[in-house]
Short mmCIF file of C-alpha atoms in Angstrom, two decimals:
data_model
loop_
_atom_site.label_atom_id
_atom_site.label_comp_id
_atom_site.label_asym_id
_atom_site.label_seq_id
_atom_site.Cartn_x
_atom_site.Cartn_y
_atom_site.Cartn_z
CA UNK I 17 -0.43 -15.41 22.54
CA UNK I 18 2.91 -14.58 24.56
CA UNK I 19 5.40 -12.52 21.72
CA UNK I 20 9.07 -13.73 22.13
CA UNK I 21 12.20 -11.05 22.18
CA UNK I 22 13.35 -10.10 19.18
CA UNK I 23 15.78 -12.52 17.53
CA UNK I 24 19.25 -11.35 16.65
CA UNK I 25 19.17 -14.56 13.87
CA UNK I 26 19.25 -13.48 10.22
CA UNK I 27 16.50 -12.82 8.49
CA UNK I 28 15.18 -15.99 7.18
CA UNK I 29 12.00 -15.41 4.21
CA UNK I 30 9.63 -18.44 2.93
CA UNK I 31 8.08 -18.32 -0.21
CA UNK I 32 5.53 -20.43 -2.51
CA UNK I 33 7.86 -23.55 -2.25
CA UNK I 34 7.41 -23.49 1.42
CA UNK I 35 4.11 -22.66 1.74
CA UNK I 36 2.57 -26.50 1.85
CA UNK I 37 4.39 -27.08 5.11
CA UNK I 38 3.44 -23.77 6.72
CA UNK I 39 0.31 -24.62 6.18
CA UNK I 40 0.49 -27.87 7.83
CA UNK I 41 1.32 -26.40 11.11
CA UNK I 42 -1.83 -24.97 10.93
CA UNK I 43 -3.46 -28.32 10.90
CA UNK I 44 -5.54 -27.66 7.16
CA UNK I 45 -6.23 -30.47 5.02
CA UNK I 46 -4.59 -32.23 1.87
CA UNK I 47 -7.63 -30.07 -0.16
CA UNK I 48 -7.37 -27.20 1.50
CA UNK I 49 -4.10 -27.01 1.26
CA UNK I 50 -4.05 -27.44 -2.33
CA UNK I 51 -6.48 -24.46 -3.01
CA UNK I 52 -4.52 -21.93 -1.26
CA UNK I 53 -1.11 -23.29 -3.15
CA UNK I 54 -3.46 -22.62 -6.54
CA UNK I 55 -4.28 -19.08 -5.13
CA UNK I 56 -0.74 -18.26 -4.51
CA UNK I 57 -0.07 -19.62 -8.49
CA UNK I 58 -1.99 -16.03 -9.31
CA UNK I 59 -0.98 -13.56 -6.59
CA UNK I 60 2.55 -13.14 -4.54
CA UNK I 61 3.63 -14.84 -1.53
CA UNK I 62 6.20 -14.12 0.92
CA UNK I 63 6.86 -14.31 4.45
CA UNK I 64 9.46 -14.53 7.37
CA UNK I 65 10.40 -16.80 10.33
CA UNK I 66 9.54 -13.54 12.42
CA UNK I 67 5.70 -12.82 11.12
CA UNK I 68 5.34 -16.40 11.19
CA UNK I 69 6.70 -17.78 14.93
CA UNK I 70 6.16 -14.49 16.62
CA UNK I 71 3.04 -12.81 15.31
CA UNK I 72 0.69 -15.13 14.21
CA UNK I 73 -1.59 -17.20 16.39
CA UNK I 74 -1.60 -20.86 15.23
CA UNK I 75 -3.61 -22.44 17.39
CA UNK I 76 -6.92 -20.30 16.11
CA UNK I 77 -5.87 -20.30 12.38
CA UNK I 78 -7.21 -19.64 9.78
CA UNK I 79 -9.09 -16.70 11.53
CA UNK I 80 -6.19 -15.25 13.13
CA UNK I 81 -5.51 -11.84 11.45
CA UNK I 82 -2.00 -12.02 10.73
CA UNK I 83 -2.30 -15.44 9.29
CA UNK I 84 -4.72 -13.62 6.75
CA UNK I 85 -2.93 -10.99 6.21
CA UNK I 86 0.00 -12.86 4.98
CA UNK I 87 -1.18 -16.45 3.63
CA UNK I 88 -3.29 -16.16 0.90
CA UNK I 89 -6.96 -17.95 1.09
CA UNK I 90 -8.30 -20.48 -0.79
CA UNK I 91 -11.56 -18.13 -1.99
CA UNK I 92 -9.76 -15.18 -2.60
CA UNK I 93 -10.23 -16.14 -6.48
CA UNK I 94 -13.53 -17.10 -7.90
CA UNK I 95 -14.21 -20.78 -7.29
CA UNK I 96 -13.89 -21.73 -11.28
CA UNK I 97 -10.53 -20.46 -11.10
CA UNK I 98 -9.37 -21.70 -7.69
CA UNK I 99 -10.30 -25.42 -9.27
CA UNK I 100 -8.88 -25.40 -12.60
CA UNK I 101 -5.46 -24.42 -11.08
CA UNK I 102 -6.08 -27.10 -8.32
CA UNK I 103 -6.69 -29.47 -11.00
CA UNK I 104 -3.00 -28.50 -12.96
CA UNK I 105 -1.25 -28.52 -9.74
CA UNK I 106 -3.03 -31.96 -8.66
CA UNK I 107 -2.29 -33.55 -11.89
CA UNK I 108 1.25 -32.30 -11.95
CA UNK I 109 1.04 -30.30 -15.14
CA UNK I 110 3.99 -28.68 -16.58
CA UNK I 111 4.90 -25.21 -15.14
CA UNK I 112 4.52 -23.56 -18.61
CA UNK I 113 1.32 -24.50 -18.12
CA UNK I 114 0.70 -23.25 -14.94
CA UNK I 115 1.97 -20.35 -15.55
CA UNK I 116 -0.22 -19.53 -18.35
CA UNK I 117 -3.10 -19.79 -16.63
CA UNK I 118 -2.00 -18.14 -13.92
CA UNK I 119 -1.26 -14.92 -16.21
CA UNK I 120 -4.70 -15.29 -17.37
CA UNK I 121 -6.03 -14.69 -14.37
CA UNK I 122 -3.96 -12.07 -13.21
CA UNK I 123 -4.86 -9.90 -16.50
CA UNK I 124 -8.46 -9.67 -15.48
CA UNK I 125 -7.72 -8.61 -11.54
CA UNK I 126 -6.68 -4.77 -13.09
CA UNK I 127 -2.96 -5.19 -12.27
CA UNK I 128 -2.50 -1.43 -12.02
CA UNK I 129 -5.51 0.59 -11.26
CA UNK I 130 -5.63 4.38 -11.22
CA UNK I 131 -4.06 5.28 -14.38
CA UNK I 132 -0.63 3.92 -13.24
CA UNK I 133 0.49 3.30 -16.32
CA UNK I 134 -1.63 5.52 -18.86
CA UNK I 135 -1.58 8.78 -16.48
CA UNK I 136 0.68 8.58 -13.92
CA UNK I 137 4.18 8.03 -15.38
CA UNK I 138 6.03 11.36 -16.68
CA UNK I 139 7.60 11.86 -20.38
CA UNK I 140 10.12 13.84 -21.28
CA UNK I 141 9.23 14.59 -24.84
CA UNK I 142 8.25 11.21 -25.76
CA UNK I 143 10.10 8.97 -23.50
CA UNK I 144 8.63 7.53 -20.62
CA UNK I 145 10.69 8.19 -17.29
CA UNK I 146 11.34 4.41 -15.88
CA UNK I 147 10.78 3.40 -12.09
CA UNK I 148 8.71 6.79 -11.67
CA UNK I 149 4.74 8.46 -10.95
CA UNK I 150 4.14 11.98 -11.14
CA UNK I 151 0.16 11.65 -10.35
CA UNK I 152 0.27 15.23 -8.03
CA UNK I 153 2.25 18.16 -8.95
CA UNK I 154 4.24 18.78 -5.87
CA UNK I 155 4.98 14.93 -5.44
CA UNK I 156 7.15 12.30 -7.39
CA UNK I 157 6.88 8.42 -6.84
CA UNK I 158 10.43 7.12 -6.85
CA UNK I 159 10.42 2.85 -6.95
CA UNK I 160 14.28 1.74 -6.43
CA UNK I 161 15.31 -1.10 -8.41
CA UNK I 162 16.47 -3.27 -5.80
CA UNK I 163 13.66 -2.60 -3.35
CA UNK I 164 11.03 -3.70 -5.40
CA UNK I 165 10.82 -6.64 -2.74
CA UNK I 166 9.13 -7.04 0.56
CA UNK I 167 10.20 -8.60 4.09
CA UNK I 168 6.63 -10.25 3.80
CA UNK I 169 3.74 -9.63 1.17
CA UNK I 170 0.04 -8.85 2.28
CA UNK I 171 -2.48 -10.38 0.52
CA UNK I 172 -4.57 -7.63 -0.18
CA UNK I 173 -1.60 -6.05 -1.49
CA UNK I 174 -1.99 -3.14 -4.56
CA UNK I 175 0.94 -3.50 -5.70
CA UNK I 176 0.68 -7.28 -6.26
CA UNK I 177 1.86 -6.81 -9.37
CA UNK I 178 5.45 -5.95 -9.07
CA UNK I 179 6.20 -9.04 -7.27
CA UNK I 180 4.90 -11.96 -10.05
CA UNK I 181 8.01 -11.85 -12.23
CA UNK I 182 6.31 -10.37 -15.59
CA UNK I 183 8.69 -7.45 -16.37
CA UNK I 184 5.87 -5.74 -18.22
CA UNK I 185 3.31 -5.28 -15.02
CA UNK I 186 6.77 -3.86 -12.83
CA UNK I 187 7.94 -0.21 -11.74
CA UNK I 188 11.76 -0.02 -11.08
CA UNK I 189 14.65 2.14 -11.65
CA UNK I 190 18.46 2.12 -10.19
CA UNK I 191 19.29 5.85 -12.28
CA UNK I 192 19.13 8.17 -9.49
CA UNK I 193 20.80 10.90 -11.81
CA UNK I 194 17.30 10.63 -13.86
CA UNK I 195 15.47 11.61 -10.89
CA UNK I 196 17.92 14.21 -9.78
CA UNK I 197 17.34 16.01 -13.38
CA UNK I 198 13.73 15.26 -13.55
CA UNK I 199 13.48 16.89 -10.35
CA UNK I 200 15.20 19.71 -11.52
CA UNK I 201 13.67 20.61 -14.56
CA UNK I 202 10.53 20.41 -12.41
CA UNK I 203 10.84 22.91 -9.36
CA UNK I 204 6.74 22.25 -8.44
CA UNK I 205 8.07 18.97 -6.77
CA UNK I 206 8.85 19.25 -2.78
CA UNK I 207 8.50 16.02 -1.89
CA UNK I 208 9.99 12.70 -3.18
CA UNK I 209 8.32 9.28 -1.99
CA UNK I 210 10.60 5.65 -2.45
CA UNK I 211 7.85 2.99 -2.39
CA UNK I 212 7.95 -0.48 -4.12
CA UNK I 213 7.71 -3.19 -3.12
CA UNK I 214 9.40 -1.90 0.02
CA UNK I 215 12.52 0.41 0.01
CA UNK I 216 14.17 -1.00 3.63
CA UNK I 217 14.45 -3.90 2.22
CA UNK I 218 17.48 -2.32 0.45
CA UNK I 219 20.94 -2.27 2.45
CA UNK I 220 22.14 0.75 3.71
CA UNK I 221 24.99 1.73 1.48
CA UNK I 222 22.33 0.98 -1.28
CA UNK I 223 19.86 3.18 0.48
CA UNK I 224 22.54 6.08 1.11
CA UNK I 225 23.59 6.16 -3.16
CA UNK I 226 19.56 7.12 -3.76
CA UNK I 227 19.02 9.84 -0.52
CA UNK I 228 21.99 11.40 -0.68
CA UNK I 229 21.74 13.16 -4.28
CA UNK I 230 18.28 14.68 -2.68
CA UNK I 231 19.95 16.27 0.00
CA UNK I 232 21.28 19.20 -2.80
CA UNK I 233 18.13 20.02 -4.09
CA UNK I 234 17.16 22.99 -2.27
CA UNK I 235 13.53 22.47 -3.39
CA UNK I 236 12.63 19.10 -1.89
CA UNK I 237 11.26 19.85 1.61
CA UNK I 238 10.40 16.01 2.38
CA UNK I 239 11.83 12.53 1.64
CA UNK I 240 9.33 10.03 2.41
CA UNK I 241 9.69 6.24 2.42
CA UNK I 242 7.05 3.84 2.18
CA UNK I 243 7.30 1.00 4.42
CA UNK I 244 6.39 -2.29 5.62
CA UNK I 245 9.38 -2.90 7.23
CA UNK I 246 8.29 -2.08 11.25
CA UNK I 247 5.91 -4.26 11.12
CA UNK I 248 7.20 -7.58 9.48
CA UNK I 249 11.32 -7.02 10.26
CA UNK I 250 11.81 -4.61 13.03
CA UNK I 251 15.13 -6.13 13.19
CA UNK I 252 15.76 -3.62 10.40
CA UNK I 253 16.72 -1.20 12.71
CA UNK I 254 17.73 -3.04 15.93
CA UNK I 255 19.86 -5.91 15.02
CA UNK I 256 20.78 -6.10 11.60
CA UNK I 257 24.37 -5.59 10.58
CA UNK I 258 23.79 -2.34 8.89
CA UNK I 259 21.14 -1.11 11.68
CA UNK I 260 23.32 1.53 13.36
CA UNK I 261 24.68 2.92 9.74
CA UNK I 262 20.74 3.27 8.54
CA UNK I 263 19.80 5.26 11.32
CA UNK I 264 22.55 7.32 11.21
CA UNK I 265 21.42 7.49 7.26
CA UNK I 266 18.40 8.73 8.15
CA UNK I 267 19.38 11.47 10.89
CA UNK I 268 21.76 12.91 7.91
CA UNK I 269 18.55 13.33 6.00
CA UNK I 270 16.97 15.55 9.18
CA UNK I 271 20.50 17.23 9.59
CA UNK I 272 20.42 18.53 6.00
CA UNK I 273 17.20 20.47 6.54
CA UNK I 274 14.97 17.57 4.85
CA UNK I 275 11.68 16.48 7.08
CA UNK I 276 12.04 12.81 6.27
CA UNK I 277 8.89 11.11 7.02
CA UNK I 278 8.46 6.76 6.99
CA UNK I 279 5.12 6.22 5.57
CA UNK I 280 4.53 3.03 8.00
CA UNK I 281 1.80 0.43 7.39
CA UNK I 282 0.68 -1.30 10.19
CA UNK I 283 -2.60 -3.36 9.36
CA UNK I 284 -3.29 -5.01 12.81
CA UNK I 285 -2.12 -3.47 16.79
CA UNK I 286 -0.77 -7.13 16.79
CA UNK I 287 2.34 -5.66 14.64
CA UNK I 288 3.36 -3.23 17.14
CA UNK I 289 3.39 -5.32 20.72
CA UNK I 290 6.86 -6.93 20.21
CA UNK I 291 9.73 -5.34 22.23
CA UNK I 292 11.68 -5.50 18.84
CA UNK I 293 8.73 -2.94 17.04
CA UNK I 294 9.58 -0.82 19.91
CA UNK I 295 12.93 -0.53 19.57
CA UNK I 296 12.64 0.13 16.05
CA UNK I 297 10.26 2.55 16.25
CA UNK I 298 12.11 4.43 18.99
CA UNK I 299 15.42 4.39 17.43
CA UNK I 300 14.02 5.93 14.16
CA UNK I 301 12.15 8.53 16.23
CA UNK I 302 15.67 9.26 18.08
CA UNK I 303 16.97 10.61 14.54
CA UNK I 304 14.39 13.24 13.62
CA UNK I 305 12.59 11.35 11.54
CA UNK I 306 8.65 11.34 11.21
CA UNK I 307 6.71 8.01 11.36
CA UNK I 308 2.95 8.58 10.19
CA UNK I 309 1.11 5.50 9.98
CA UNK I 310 -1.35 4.65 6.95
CA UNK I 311 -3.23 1.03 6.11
CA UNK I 312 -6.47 -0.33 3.72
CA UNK I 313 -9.81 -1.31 5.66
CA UNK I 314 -9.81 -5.07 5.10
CA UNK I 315 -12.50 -7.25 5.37
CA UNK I 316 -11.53 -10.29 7.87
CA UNK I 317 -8.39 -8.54 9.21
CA UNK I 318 -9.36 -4.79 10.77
CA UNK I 319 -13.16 -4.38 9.77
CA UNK I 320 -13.81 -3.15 13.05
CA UNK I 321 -13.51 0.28 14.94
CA UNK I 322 -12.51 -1.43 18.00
CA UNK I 323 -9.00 -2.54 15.87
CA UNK I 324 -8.59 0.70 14.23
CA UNK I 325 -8.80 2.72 17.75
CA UNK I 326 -6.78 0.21 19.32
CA UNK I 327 -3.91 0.98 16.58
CA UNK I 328 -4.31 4.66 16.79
CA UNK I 329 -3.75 4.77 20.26
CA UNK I 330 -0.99 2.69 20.17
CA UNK I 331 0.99 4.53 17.36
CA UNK I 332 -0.07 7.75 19.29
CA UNK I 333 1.55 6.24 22.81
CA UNK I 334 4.81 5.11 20.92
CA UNK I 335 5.09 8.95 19.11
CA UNK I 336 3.75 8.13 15.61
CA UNK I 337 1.41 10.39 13.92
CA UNK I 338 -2.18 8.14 12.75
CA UNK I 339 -2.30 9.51 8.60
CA UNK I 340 -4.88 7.69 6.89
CA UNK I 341 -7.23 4.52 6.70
CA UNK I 342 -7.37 3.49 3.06
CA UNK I 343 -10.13 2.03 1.08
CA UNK I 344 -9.10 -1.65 -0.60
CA UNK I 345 -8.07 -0.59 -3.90
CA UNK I 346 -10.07 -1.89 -7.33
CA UNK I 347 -7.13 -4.33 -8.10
CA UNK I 348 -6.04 -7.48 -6.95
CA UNK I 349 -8.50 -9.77 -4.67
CA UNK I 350 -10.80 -6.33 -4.21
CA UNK I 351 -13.89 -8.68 -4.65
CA UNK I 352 -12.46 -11.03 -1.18
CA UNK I 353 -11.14 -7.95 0.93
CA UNK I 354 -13.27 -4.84 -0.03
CA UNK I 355 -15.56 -3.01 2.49
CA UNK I 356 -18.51 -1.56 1.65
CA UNK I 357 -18.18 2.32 1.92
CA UNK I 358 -21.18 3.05 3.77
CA UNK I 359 -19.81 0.54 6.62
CA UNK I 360 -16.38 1.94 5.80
CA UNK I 361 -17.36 5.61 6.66
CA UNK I 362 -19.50 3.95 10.32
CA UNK I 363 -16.17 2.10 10.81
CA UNK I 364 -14.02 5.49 10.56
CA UNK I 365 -16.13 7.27 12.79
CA UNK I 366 -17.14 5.25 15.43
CA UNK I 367 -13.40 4.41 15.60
CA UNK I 368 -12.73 8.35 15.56
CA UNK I 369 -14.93 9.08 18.04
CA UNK I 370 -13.33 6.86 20.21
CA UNK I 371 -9.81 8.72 20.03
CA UNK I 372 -8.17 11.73 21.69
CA UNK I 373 -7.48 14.69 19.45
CA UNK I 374 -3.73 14.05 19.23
CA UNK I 375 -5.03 10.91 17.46
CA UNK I 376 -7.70 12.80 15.42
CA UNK I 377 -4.65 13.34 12.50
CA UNK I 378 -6.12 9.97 10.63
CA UNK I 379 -7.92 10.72 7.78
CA UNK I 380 -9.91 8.84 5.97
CA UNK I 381 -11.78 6.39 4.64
CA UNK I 382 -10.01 7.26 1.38
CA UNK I 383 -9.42 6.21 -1.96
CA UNK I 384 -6.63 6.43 -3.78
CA UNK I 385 -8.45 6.20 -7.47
CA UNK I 386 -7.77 7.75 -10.85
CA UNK I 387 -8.70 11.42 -9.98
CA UNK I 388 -7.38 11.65 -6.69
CA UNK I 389 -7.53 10.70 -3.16
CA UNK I 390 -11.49 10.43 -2.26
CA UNK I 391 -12.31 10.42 1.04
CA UNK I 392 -15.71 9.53 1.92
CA UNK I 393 -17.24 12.45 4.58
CA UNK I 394 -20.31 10.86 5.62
CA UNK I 395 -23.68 9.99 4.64
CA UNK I 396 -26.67 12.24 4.44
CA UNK I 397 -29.58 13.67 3.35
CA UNK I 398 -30.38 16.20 1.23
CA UNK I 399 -33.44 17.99 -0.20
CA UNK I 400 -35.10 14.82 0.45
CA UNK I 401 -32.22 12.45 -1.13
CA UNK I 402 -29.97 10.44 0.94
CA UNK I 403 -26.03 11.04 -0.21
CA UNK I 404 -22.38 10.47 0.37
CA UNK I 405 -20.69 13.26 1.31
CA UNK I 406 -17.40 13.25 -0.42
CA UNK I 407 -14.05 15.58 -1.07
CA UNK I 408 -10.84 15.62 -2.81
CA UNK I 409 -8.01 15.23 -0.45
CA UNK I 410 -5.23 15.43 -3.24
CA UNK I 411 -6.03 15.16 -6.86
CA UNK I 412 -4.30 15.38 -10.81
CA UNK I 413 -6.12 19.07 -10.89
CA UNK I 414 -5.28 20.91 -7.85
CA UNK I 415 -8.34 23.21 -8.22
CA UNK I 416 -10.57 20.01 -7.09
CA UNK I 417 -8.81 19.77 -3.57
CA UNK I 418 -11.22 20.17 -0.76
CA UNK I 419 -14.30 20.75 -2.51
CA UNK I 420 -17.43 19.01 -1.68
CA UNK I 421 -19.30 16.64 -3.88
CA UNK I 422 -21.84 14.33 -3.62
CA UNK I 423 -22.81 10.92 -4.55
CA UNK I 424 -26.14 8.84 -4.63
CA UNK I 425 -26.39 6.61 -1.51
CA UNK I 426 -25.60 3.00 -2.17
CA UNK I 427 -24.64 0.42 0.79
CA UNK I 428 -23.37 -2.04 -1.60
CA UNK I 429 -20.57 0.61 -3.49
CA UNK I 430 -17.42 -0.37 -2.33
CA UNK I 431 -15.15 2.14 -5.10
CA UNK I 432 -15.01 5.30 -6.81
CA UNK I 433 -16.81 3.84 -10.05
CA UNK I 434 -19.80 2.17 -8.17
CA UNK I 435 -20.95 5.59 -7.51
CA UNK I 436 -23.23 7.79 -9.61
CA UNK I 437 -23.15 11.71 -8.96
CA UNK I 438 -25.84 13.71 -7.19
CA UNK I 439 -27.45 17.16 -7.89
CA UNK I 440 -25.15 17.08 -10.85
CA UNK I 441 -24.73 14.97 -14.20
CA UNK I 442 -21.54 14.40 -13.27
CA UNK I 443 -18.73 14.15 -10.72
CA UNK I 444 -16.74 17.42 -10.57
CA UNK I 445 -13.51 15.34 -12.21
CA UNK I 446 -15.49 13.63 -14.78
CA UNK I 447 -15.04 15.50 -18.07
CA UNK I 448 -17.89 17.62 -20.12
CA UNK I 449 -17.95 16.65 -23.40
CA UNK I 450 -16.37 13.25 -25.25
CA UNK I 451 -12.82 12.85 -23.60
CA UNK I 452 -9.61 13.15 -25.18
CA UNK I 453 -7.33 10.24 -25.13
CA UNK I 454 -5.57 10.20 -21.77
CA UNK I 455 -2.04 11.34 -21.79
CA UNK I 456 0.90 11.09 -18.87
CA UNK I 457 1.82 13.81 -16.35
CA UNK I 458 4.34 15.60 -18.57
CA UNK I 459 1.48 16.43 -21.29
CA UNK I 460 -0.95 17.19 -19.27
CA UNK I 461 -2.92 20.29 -18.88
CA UNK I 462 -2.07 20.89 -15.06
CA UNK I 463 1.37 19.76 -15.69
CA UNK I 464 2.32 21.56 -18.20
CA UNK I 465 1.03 24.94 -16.81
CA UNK I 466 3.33 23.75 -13.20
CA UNK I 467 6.37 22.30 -15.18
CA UNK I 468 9.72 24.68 -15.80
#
C-alpha cells in the first residue's frame, strides 16, 4: 500500500450511520454487513477519512490490521447476541428497542473494570470528585469534559464505555478549579494525567484553560496526556488551524519547569509511516515535550513479536521512548481480542530480544487490574512446579511495588483473576481474613496515611 501526503482538508469523522457504505468498499456481503452494523449497536464506532483512505488496506480486508482495529467484527459478540440484534435491525424494529437490547448487552461486558468506579474515584468527605481517578498516590486521572471523544475509536477499546451515550457508565469534568484544590489539599500527587476519550481532540484555547492552572502548583513535576491523536489525526499538529498555537501550548508547559509527557498509543508500525505522523511527531518533540509510546497485545492486530519490534524500532528512530505493551483489559470484547498470557510473555520477549537497549525501556506484558499494574516476568519452574513469575509495577499499596509473586502455570489464563497463587494461599494483594466493603481513594488506608 503506497500512503498519500498528508491532507490539509478538514477533518472529516464517520460514524454508525456511515458504516454500511464503508463496508461496501470492502466488498462484504448484505449478511455480513448486517452483523457488524448489530455489533456496532453494543460497542462505539468512529472513524476518519484519514484512517480510512490512507491507512487501511482495502484490497486485503477484512484481515488488514487497521481495518480491525477500527471497524468492529461481526463475532466480536457471542453469536446469540450478534443474531437477535441482526434480527431487530433486519426487521426494522423501533430504536427504543434496539437500544434496549443493546444496553443489555453492554451491562454484562464489565463496562468499567478495575474498581473504576467503587475504588478509584476520590471523596471529599462524602462527595464523589466528578471527571476524576486517584487509583496511585502520586498520580491523579483528570478526564476533560469536552475530550471525552476520539478522532477514531479502537475496537478493543477499555474505555468503550464513555463513548455509548449512557451518562451513568461516563467520566467527565469541565471544573478545573476542583482539580486545582484537590490537588492541593493532596501534596502526594506529582503527576496529573488528561485521558478520555482523547484530550487532543479538544481545541487549543480549550486545552490551554485546563494546563495552565497546573503550571502554579509547585508540586506537580509531570503533565501527561493520553493520546490517540498521532496515530489517527496527525494533522493535529501539522495542519490544523490551531496547530502552531498547541505546540506553542505545550512548549509553555516545558518552559514552566513541568516534564510534559504524551502518553501515545500506536497499535500497528502502519500508524507511524505517513509523512504527516512525522511531522507531528517531530514538531511535538521540537517543544520539549516527551512522547512514550504504550498499546494492548491484540489478538488479530499485533499478536506477533515481529510487529511489536518493528514499532519499537520505529518510535526509537523517530525519538520516542517504547513504555509499555498492555494486556487486553477484562472489559469490553476481552473474550474476541485477549491473548493468552503465557503467549503474551513469549511475544514480549522474543520481541525484546530482538531490540537495542535504547529500545529495552518497554515494559511489559502488563495489566492494568484492580490491585495494580501486573506485569507478567516469565514462566518457570520451581521446586518442581511450573509458575508465572509476576511483580507489581505500580499498585493502590505502595509497599507491593516490585515484589515478586508467583502464580500457578496456566496457558489458557488470559487476566489477573484466571490465576491462582503459588507457594502461598493467596496473592500478596488479596486480603487475610473476610474483606471489608471496598471504599474510594480518599478513605482508604494508604490514602489516608499520604493525604494532607
Amino acid at each position: 500500500m503506497i500512503l498519500k501526503e498528508g491532507s490539509t482538508r478538514g477533518f472529516r469523522a464517520y460514524n454508525a450511520k456511515h458504516l454500511d457504505d464503508l463496508l461496501r468498499r470492502g466488498g462484504l456481503g448484505d449478511e455480513e454487513r448486517l452483523r457488524i452494523r448489530a455489533v456496532a449497536t453494543v460497542l462505539p464506532f468512529r472513524t476518519n477519512a484519514y484512517v480510512v483512505d490512507q491507512l487501511i488496506d482495502w484490497s486485503v480486508i477484512p484481515d488488514d490490521p487497521i481495518y480491525r482495529l477500527v471497524f468492529p467484527q461481526a463475532d466480536m459478540l457471542p453469536e446469540a447476541d450478534v443474531t437477535r440484534l441482526a434480527g431487530l435491525l433486519s426487521a426494522g424494529a423501533p430504536n427504543a428497542q434496539i437500544q434496549a437490547a443493546a444496553h443489555e448487552i453492554r451491562m454484562r461486558l464489565n463496562p468499567h473494570p478495575a474498581g473504576q468506579l467503587d475504588l478509584n474515584v476520590p471523596r471529599v468527605g462524602a462527595e464523589p470528585m466528578p471527571g476524576m481517578q486517584h487509583k496511585y498516590s502520586e498520580t491523579v486521572l483528570f478526564f476533560p469534559k469536552q475530550g471525552q471523544t476520539c478522532h477514531a475509536y479502537c475496537t478493543y477499546c477499555f474505555r468503550w464505555a464513555q463513548f455509548i451515550g449512557e451518562p451513568d457508565l461516563k467520566f467527565a469534568s469541565d471544573d478545573v478549579d476542583n482539580l486545582v484544590g484537590y490537588l492541593e489539599n493532596h501534596p502526594q500527587v506529582t503527576s496529573v494525567l488528561f485521558t478520555g476519550g482523547d484530550p487532543m481532540i479538544m481545541s487549543e484555547p480549550v486545552l490551554r484553560r485546563y494546563l495552565e492552572p497546573l503550571l502554579e502548583l509547585e508540586q506537580l513535576e509531570s503533565i501527561r496526556i493520553g493520546t490517540k491523536s498521532l496515530a489517527y489525526w496527525p494533522q493535529r499538529f501539522v495542519s490544523d488551524p490551531d496547530a502552531d498555537d498547541t505546540l506553542r501550548l505545550f512548549a509553555s508547559v516545558v518552559e514552566a519547569g513541568k516534564n510534559l509527557a504524551f502518553m501515545a498509543h500506536f497499535s500497528h508500525p502502519r500508524e507511524m509511516e505517513s509523512p504527516v505522523a512525522e511531522a507531528a511527531v517531530a514538531g511535538i518533540l521540537a517543544t520539549g515535550a516527551v512522547i512514550r509510546t504504550q498499546a494492548p497485545l491484540i489478538r488479530s492486530i499485533n499478536d506477533d513479536p515481529a510487529t511489536w519490534s518493528a514499532m519499537w524500532r520505529r518510535q526509537l528512530t523517530m525519538g520516542m521512548v517504547p513504555y509499555y505493551m498492555f494486556v487486553e483489559r477484562d472489559t469490553g470484547p476481552q473474550d474476541y481480542f485477549a491473548v493468552p498470557l503465557a503467549r503474551a510473555y513469549e511475544i514480549f520477549r522474543s520481541a525484546y530480544a530482538s531490540v537495542s537497549g535504547l529500545c529495552r525501556t518497554v515494559r511489559g506484558p502488563s495489566m492494568s487490574a484492580t490491585p495494580g499494574k501486573v506485569c507478567v516476568d516469565g514462566v518457570a519452574e520451581i521446586a518442581g512446579q511450573k509458575v508465572f513469575v509476576l511483580h507489581l509495577i505500580q499498585a493502590r499499596d505502595p509497599e507491593l511495588v516490585g515484589r515478586p509473586f508467583f502464580a500457578h502455570y496456566d496457558p489458557q489464563a488470559v487476566w489477573l483473576t484466571d490465576l491462582r497463587p503459588a507457594f502461598a494461599d493467596r496473592f500478596p494483594f488479596d486480603p487475610q481474613e473476610i474483606p471489608e466493603p471496598l471504599v474510594p481513594f480518599e478513605a482508604a488506608t494508604v490514602p489516608q496515611r499520604l493525604s494532607a
